[in-house]
Coordinates of C-alpha atoms and ligand atoms in Angstrom, one line a residue:
X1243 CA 0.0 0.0 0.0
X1244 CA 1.2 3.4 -1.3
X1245 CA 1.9 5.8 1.6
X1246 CA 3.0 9.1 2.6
X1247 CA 4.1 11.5 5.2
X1248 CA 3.6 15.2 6.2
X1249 CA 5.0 16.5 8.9
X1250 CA 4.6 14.4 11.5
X1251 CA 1.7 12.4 9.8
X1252 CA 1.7 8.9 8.1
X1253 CA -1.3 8.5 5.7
X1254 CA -2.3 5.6 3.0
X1255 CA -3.7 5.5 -0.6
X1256 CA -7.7 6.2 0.1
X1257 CA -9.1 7.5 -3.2
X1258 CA -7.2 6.3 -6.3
X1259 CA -6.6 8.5 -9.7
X1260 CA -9.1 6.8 -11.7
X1261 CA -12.2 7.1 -8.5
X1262 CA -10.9 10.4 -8.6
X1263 CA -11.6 11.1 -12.1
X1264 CA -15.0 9.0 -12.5
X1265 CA -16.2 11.4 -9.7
X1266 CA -14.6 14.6 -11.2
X1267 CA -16.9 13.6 -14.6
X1268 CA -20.2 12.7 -12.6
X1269 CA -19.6 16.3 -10.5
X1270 CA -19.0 17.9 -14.4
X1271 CA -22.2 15.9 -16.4
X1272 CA -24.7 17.0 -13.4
X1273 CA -23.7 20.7 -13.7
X1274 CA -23.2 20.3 -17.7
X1275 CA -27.3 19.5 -17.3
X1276 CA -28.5 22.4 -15.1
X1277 CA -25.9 25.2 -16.4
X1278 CA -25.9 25.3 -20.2
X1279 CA -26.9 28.4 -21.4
X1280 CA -26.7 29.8 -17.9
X1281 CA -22.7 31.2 -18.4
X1282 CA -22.5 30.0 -14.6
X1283 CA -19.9 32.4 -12.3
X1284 CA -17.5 29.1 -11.0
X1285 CA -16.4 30.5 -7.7
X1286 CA -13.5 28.5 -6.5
X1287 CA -13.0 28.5 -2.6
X1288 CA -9.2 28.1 -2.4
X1289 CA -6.3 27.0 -1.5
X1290 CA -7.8 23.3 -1.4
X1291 CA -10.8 23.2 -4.5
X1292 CA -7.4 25.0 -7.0
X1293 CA -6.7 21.0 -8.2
X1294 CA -10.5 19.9 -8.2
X1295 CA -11.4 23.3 -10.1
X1296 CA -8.9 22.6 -13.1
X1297 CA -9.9 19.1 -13.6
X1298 CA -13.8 20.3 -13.3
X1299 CA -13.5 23.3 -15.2
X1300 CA -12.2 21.6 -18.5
X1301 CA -15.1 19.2 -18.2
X1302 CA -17.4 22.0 -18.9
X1303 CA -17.4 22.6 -23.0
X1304 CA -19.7 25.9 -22.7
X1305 CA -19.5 29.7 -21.6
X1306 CA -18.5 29.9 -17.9
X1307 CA -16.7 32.4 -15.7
X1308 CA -14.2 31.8 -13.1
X1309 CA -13.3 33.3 -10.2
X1310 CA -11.4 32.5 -6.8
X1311 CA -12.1 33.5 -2.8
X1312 CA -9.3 32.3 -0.3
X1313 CA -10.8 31.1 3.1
X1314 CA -9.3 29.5 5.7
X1315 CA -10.8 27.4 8.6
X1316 CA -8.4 24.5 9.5
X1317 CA -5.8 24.2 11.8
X1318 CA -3.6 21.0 12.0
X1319 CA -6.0 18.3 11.2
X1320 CA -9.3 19.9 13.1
X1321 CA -11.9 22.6 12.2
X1322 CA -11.3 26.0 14.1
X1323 CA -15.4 26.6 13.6
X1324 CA -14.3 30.6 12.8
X1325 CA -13.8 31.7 9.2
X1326 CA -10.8 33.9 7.9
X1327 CA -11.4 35.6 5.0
X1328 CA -7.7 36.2 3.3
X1329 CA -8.4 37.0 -0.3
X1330 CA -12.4 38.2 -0.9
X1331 CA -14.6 38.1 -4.0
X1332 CA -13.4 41.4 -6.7
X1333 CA -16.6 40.0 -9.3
X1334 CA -19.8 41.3 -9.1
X1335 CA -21.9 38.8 -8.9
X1336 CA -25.1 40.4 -9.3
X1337 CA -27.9 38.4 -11.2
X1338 CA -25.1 35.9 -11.6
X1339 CA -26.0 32.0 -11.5
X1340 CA -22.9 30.8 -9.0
X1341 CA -21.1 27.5 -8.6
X1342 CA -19.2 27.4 -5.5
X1343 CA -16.4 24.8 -5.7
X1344 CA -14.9 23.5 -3.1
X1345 CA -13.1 20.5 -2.7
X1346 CA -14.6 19.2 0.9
X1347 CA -17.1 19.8 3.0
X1348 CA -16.8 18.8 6.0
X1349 CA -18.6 20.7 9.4
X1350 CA -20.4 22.6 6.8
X1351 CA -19.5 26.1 8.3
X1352 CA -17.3 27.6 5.7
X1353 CA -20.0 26.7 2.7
X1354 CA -22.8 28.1 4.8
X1355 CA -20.7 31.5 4.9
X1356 CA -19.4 31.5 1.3
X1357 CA -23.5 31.0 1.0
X1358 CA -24.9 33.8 2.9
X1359 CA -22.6 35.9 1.6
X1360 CA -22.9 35.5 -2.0
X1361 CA -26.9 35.4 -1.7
X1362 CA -26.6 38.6 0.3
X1363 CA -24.6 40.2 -2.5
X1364 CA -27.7 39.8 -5.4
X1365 CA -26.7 36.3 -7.1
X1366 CA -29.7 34.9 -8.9
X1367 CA -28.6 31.2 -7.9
X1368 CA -25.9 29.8 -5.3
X1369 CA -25.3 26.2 -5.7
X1370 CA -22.6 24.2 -4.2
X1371 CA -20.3 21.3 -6.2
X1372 CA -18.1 19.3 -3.5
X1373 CA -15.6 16.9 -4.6
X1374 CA -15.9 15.3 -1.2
X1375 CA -18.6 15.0 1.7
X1376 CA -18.2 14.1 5.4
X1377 CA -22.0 13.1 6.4
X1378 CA -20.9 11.7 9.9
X1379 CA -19.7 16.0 10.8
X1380 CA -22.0 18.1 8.7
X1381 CA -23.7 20.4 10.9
X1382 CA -25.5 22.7 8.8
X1383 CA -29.0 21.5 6.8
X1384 CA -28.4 23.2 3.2
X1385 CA -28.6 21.0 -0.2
X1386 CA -25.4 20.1 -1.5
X1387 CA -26.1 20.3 -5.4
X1388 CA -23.2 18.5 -6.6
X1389 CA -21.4 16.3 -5.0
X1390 CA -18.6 13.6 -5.5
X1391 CA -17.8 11.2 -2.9
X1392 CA -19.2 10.6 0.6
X1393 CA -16.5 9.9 2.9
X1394 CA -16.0 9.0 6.6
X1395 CA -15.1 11.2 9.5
X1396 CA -11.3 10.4 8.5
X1397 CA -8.4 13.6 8.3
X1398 CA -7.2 13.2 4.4
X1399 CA -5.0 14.6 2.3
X1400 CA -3.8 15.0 -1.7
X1401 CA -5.4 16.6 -4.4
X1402 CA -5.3 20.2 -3.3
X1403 CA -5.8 19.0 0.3
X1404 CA -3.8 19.4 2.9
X1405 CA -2.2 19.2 6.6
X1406 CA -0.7 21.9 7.6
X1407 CA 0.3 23.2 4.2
X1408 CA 1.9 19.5 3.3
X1409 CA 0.3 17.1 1.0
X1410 CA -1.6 18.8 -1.9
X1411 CA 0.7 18.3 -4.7
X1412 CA -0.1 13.9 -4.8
X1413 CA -2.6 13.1 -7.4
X1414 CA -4.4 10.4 -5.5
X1415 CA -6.4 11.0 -1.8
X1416 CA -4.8 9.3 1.3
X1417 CA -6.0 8.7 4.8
X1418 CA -4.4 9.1 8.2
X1419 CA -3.3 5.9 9.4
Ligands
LIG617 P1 -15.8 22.9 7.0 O1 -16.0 24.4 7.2 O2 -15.7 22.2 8.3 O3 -16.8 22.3 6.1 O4 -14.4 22.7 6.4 C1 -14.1 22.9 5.1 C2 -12.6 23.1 4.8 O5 -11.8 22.5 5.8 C3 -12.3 22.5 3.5 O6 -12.5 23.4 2.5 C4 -10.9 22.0 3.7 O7 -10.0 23.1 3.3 C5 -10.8 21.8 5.2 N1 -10.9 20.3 5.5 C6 -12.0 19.7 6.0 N2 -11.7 18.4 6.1 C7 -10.4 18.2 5.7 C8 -9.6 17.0 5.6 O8 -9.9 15.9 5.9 N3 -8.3 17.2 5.2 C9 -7.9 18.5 4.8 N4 -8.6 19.6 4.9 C10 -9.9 19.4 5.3
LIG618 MG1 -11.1 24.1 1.3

């Protein structure tokens, strides 16, 4: 079994390249269905959704927009529960149909304020496209649009995620061990 380290951190081969992909195109043909013709606003929540995004983004043939916010929740491997907004939105996104993508949700708490905030700034639509879900620590009740893989309550890293700034740059997901 393939493994890792970051920082102080072991973690294992989880989510293989090709999973990867099949759920990258299921995330893509969903939103290819309800946003053609819409030239849908892609707002990209980074650092962590920046490997998901370009993947995503070049399964979508049609007029589309893209644009990045950087917010930061984590610390080490646990949820801080306050968000830090360190680069904001410069698009307006009045009247705009929006696709947030993000690359996990996990408590739910930094979706629900990339939410409010873009439906308080005049979008027409807000919907969400996750690469990854945690259902065993979502605390919030809002409809996740698009979604990729359910995954359990396990710290994980690779494909734009990472631990402490370690561990986005492997092409498959891994798991703490
Ligand atoms: P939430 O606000 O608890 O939903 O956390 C969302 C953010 O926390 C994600 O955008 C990730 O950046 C980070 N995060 C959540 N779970 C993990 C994980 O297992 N590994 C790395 N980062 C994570
Ligand atoms: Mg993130």
């Amino acid at each position: 079994m393939k493994t890792i380290r970051a920082h102080d951190k072991e973690f294992s081969v989880f989510i293989d390249k090709d999973q990867i992909d099949e759920a990258v195109t299921k995330v893509a043909t969903e939103i290819r269905k309800d946003m053609e013709g819409k030239v849908p606003l892609f707002l990209v929540v980074l650092n962590g959704a920046f490997v998901f995004a370009s993947d995503l983004l070049r399964k979508i043939p049609f007029d589309c927009e893209v644009s990045f916010v950087k917010l930061s929740s984590y610390s080490g491997t646990k949820s801080t529960q306050t968000i830090r907004e360190l680069i904001g939105l410069d698009q307006d996104i009045k009247e705009r149909h929006v696709v947030i993508v993000e690359d996990i949700i996990d408590t739910g708490i930094t979706m629900d304020h990339t939410i409010r905030k873009l439906k308080g700034l005049g979008a027409a639509d807000v919907r969400i496209a996750t690469l990854l879900f945690k259902p065993g620590s979502f605390q919030k009740d809002y409809k996740i649009d698009y979604k990729g893989i359910d995954i359990p309550n396990d710290f994980i890293v690779g494909y734009g995620l990472d631990y402490d700034g370690f561990g986005r740059n492997h092409a498959e997901i891994y798991k703490i061990v």
